[in-house]
Structures are given as structure tokens and as C-alpha cells.
Coordinates of C-alpha atoms in Angstrom, one line a residue:
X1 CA 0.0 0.0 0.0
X2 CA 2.6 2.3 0.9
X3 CA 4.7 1.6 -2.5
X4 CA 1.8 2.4 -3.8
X5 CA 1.2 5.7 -2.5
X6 CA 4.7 6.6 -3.0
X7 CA 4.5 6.0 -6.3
X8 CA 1.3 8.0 -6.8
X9 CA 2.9 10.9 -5.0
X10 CA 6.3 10.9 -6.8
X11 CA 3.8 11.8 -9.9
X12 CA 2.8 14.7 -8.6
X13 CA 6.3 15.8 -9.2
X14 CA 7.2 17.7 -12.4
X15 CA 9.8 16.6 -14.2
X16 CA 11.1 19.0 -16.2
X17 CA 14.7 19.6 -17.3
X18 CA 16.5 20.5 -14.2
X19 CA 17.2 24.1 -15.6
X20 CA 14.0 25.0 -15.7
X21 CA 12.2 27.2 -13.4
X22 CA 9.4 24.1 -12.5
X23 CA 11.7 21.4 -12.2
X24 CA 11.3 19.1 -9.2
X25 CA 8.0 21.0 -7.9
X26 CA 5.1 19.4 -6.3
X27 CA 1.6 20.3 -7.7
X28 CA -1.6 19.3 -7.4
X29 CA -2.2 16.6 -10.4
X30 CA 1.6 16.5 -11.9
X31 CA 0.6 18.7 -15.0
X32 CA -0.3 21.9 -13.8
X33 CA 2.4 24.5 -12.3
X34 CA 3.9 23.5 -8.8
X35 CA 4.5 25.6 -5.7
X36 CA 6.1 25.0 -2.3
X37 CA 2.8 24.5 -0.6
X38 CA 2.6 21.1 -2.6
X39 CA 6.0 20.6 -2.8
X40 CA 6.6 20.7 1.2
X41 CA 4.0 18.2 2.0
X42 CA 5.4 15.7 -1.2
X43 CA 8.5 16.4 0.7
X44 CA 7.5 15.2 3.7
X45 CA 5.0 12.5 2.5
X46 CA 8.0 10.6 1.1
X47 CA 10.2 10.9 3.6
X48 CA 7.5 9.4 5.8
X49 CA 7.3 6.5 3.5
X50 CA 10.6 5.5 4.0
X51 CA 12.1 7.3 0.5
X52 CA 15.7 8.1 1.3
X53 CA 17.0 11.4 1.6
X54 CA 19.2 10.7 -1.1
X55 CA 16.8 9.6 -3.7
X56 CA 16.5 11.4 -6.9
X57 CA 13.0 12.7 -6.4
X58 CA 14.1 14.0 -2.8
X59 CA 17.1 15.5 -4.6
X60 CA 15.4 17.3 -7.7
X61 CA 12.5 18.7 -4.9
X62 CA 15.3 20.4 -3.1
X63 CA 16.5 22.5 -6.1
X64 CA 12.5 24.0 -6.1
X65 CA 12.8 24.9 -2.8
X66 CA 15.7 26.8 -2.9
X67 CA 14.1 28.6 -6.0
X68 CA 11.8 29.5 -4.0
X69 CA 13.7 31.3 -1.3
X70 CA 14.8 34.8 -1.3
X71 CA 18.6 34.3 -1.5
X72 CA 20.4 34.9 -4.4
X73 CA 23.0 32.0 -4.7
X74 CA 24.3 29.1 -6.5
X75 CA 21.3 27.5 -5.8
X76 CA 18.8 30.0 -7.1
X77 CA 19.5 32.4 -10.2
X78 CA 16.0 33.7 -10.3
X79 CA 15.6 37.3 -10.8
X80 CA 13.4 37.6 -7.7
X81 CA 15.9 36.2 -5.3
X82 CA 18.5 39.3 -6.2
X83 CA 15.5 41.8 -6.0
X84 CA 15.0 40.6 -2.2
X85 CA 14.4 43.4 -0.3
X86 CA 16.1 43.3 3.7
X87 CA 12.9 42.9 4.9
X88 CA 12.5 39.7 2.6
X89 CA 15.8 37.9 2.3
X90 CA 16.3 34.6 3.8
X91 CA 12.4 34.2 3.6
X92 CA 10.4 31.9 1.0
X93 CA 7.6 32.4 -1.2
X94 CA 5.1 30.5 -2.5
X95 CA 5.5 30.8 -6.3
X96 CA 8.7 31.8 -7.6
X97 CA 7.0 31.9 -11.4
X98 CA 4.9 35.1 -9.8
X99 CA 7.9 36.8 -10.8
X100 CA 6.8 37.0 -14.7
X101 CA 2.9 38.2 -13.1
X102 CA 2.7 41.6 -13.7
X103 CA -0.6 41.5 -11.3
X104 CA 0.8 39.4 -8.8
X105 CA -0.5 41.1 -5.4
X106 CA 3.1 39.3 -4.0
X107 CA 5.4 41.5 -6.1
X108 CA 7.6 44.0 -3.9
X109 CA 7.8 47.3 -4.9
X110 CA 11.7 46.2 -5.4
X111 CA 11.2 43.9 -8.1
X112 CA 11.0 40.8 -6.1
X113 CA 8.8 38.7 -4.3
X114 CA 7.2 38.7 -0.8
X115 CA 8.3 36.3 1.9
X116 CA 5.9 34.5 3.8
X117 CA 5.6 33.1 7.3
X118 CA 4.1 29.2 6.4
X119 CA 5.9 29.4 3.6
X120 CA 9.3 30.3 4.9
X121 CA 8.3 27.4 7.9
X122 CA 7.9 25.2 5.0
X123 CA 11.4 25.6 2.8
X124 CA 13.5 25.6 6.3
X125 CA 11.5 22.1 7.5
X126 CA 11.8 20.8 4.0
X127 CA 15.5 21.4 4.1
X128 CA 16.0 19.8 7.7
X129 CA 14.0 17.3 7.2
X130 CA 15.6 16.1 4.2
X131 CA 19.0 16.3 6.2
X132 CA 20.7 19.9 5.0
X133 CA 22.6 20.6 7.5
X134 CA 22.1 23.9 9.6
X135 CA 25.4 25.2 8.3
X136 CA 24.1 25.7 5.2
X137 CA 23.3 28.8 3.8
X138 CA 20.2 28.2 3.0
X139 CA 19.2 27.0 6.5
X140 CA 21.3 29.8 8.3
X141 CA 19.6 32.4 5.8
X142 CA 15.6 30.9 6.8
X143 CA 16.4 30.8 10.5
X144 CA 17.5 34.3 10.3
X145 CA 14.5 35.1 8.3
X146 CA 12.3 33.7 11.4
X147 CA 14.5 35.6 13.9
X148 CA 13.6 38.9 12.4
X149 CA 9.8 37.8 12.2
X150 CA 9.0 35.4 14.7
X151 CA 5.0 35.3 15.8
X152 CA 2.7 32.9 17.4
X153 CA -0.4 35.5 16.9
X154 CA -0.2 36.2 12.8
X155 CA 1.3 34.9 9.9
X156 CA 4.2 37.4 8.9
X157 CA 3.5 38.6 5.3
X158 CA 0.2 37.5 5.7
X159 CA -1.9 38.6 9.0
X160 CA -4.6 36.1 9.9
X161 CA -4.2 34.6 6.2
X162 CA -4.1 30.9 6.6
X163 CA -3.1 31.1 10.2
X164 CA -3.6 27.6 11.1
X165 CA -1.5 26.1 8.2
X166 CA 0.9 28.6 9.7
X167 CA 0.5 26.8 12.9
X168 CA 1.4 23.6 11.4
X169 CA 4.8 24.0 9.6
X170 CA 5.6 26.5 12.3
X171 CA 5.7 23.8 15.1
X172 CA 7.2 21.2 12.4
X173 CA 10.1 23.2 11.1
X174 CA 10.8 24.4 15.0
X175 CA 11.0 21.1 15.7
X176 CA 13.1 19.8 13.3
X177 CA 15.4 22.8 14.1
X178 CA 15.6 21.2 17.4
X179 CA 15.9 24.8 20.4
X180 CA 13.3 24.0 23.0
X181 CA 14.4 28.5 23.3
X182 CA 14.4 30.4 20.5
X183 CA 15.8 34.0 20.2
X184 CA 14.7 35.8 18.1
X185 CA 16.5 39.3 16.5
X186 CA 15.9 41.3 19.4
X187 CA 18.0 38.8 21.2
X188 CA 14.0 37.8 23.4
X189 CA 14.4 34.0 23.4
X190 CA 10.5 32.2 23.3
X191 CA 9.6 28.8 24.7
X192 CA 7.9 28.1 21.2
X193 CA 6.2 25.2 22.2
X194 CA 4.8 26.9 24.9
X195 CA 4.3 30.2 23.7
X196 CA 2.6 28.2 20.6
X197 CA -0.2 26.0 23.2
X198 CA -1.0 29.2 25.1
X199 CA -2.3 30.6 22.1
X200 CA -3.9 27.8 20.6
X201 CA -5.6 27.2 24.4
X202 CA -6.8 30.8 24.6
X203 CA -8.6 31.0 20.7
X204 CA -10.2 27.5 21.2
X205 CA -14.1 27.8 20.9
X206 CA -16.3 26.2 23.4
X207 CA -17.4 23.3 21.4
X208 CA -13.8 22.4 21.0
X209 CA -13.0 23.4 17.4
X210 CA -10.8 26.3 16.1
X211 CA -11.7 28.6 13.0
X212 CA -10.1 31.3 11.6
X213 CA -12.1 34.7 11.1
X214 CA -10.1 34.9 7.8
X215 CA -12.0 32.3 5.5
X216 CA -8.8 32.6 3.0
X217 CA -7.8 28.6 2.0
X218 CA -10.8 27.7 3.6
X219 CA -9.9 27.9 7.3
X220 CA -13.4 29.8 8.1
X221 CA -14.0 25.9 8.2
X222 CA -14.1 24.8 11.4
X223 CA -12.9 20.8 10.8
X224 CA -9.7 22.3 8.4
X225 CA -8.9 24.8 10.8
X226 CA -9.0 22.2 13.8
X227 CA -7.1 20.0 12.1
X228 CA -4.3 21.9 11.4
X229 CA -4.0 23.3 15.3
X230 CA -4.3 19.7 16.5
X231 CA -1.1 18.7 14.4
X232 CA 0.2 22.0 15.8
X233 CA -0.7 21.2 19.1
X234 CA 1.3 17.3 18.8
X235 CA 4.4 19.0 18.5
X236 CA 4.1 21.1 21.7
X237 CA 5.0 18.4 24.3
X238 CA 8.8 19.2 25.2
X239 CA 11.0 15.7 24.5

């Protein structure tokens, strides 16, 4: 069964010529254009399975993710990435092809493309989780990204836009990045896992469910958006 499903999900993987902006992307049916939402939770689904992190579909979805962050290295040429503005840089987006949308609501007035909180949560996990080390520059680049915009209340980039998907791959990639304290720029360090429960505890509705007042990605839907705290919530018990 599993074999199976790891096969279906490495077809969700485009396959494009590596030097092409696509290549090694997740997306929803394997056809249509791929984005680090998808490609995050491919990442993780195989990993789960048992892939290996060295196994060429691991391999070719790490070159997408580091497209779509907002450093402008040997592992991403895009024009975006060297258009990063300070406030962006280090940070990952969601589509790097929004570069070439001229009404793209993510465009910086810079030229480049807007980090985002889940988003940025979801390159750095993808990255641990398929064993780059924290040395990296990529990895040393997102962690300073969170630093400067660490929250528990909002979604940097984004507000109350898909909060609780924010939730998840916040508790996942601080996990996987393994401080029990985090410090952020100021120097403040946070009990994340704490800091996290408190505030899932306090915007719990009497009946037991979350929802976000925000219906962006659906999350005005009370079983999505309790879903995605309860996964949130798994990862708040201190090892």
C-alpha cells in the first residue's frame, strides 16, 4: 500500500529539465504549475514513507525549494531572489513563477517577491527534514528570516491569512530545528512550544474546534482549521 502511494505521490512531481524554473516542484495533479505548498508536503509524504533522503526525487524537490527562497545563490539564479528586499531575504515564497505576473498582489515594490511566514516554515522544515545541515546557507539564511519575524499570533506577510497552516509548519520546522528556546532578532528568546499551546488554548471555541475569522484557504471551516491546530498542538510536548 505504501509503495503504492509513494509512487502515486512521486507523480505529482514535475519533471522538467533541471534548468527550468518548474523542475522538481510538487503540484496538485503533476501537470499543472507547482508551488512550495505542494512541494513541502510531497516532501515530507516521502520521507514518511521510507524514501531516502538521497533519492532522486528527494534531490530534484530540493533544487524547487531553494528557488523558491529569497537568496540569491548558487542554488537559485532567479531574478526575484537578487530583487530581495532586507525585509525579505532569507524568507520563501510561495510561487517563484509570480515573478513574470505583472498583477501578482506578491510583487515587492523592489522587483521581487514577498516572503511568507508558512511558507518560509515550510522551505527551512523541507530542508532539515531532508537532512541539509544547519550550516548551510540556506538553512542559516531561513532561520534568520524567522528571527527577524517570529509570531505565534499572525502569519508574517500575511496577518490572519491561513493562520492555522501557519501553525502547522511553524511547530514542524521548530521542531526539526531542534531549540526548546528560540531567540529571536531582538536577542527575546520564546519557549515556542509553549508560547505556541497558550495561544492555541486561549482561541479555542467552546465546542472544542478552532476557525479562523479569515476564510482565506478555507480555514473559516471549522474541521480544516482544527485539524491543522491539533497537528500543531502534537508537537508542543517538550522531549
Amino acid at each position: 500500500v505504501i509503495e503504492n502511494a509513494v509512487k502515486f505521490v512521486k507523480g505529482l512531481q514535475n519533471d522538467a529539465d533541471d534548468k527550468k524554473l518548474e523542475s522538481g516542484g510538487g503540484g496538485y495533479d503533476g501537470k499543472t504549475r507547482p508551488d512550495l505548498s505542494n512541494t513541502h508536503f510531497m516532501v515530507e509524504a516521502l520521507l514518511a514513507a521510507g524514501v531516502s533522503k538521497d533519492d532522486p526525487s528527494i534531490k530534484k524537490a530540493l533544487v524547487y525549494v531553494s528557488r523558491c527562497q529569497n537568496l540569491k545563490s548558487e542554488f537559485n539564479d532567479q531574478p526575484f531572489a537578487a530583487k530581495a528586499s532586507e525585509e525579505d531575504a532569507g524568507g520563501f515564497v510561495y510561487n517563484p513563477a509570480d515573478q513574470d505576473n505583472a498583477k501578482s498582489q506578491k510583487k515587492t515594490p523592489e522587483g521581487g517577491l514577498r516572503s511568507e511566514g508558512a511558507m518560509t516554515y515550510a522551505g527551512l522544515k523541507s530542508f532539515l527534514y531532508a537532512g541539509v545541515g544547519k550550516d548551510d546557507k540556506r538553512v542559516k539564511a531561513a532561520v534568520a528570516w524567522v528571527r527577524k519575524h517570529y509570531s505565534v499570533t499572525e502569519n508574517p506577510g500575511q496577518k490572519d491569512s491561513g493562520l492555522f497552516y501557519y501553525y502547522g509548519t511553524f511547530a514542524k520546522a521548530m521542531d526539526a530545528l531542534g531549540e526548546d528556546e528560540f531567540a529571536d532578532a531582538k536577542g527575546t528568546k520564546h519557549d515556542w512550544r509553549q508560547e505556541l499551546f497558550d495561544q492555541l488554548k486561549k482561541t479555542q471555541k467552546a465546542d472544542g474546534s478552532w476557525v479562523n475569522a479569515n476564510n482565506a484557504f478555507l480555514e473559516g471551516v471549522p474541521v480544516l482549521a482544527t485539524a491543522f491546530a491539533l497537528m500543531a498542538i502534537s508537537y508542543c510536548k517538550k522531549k
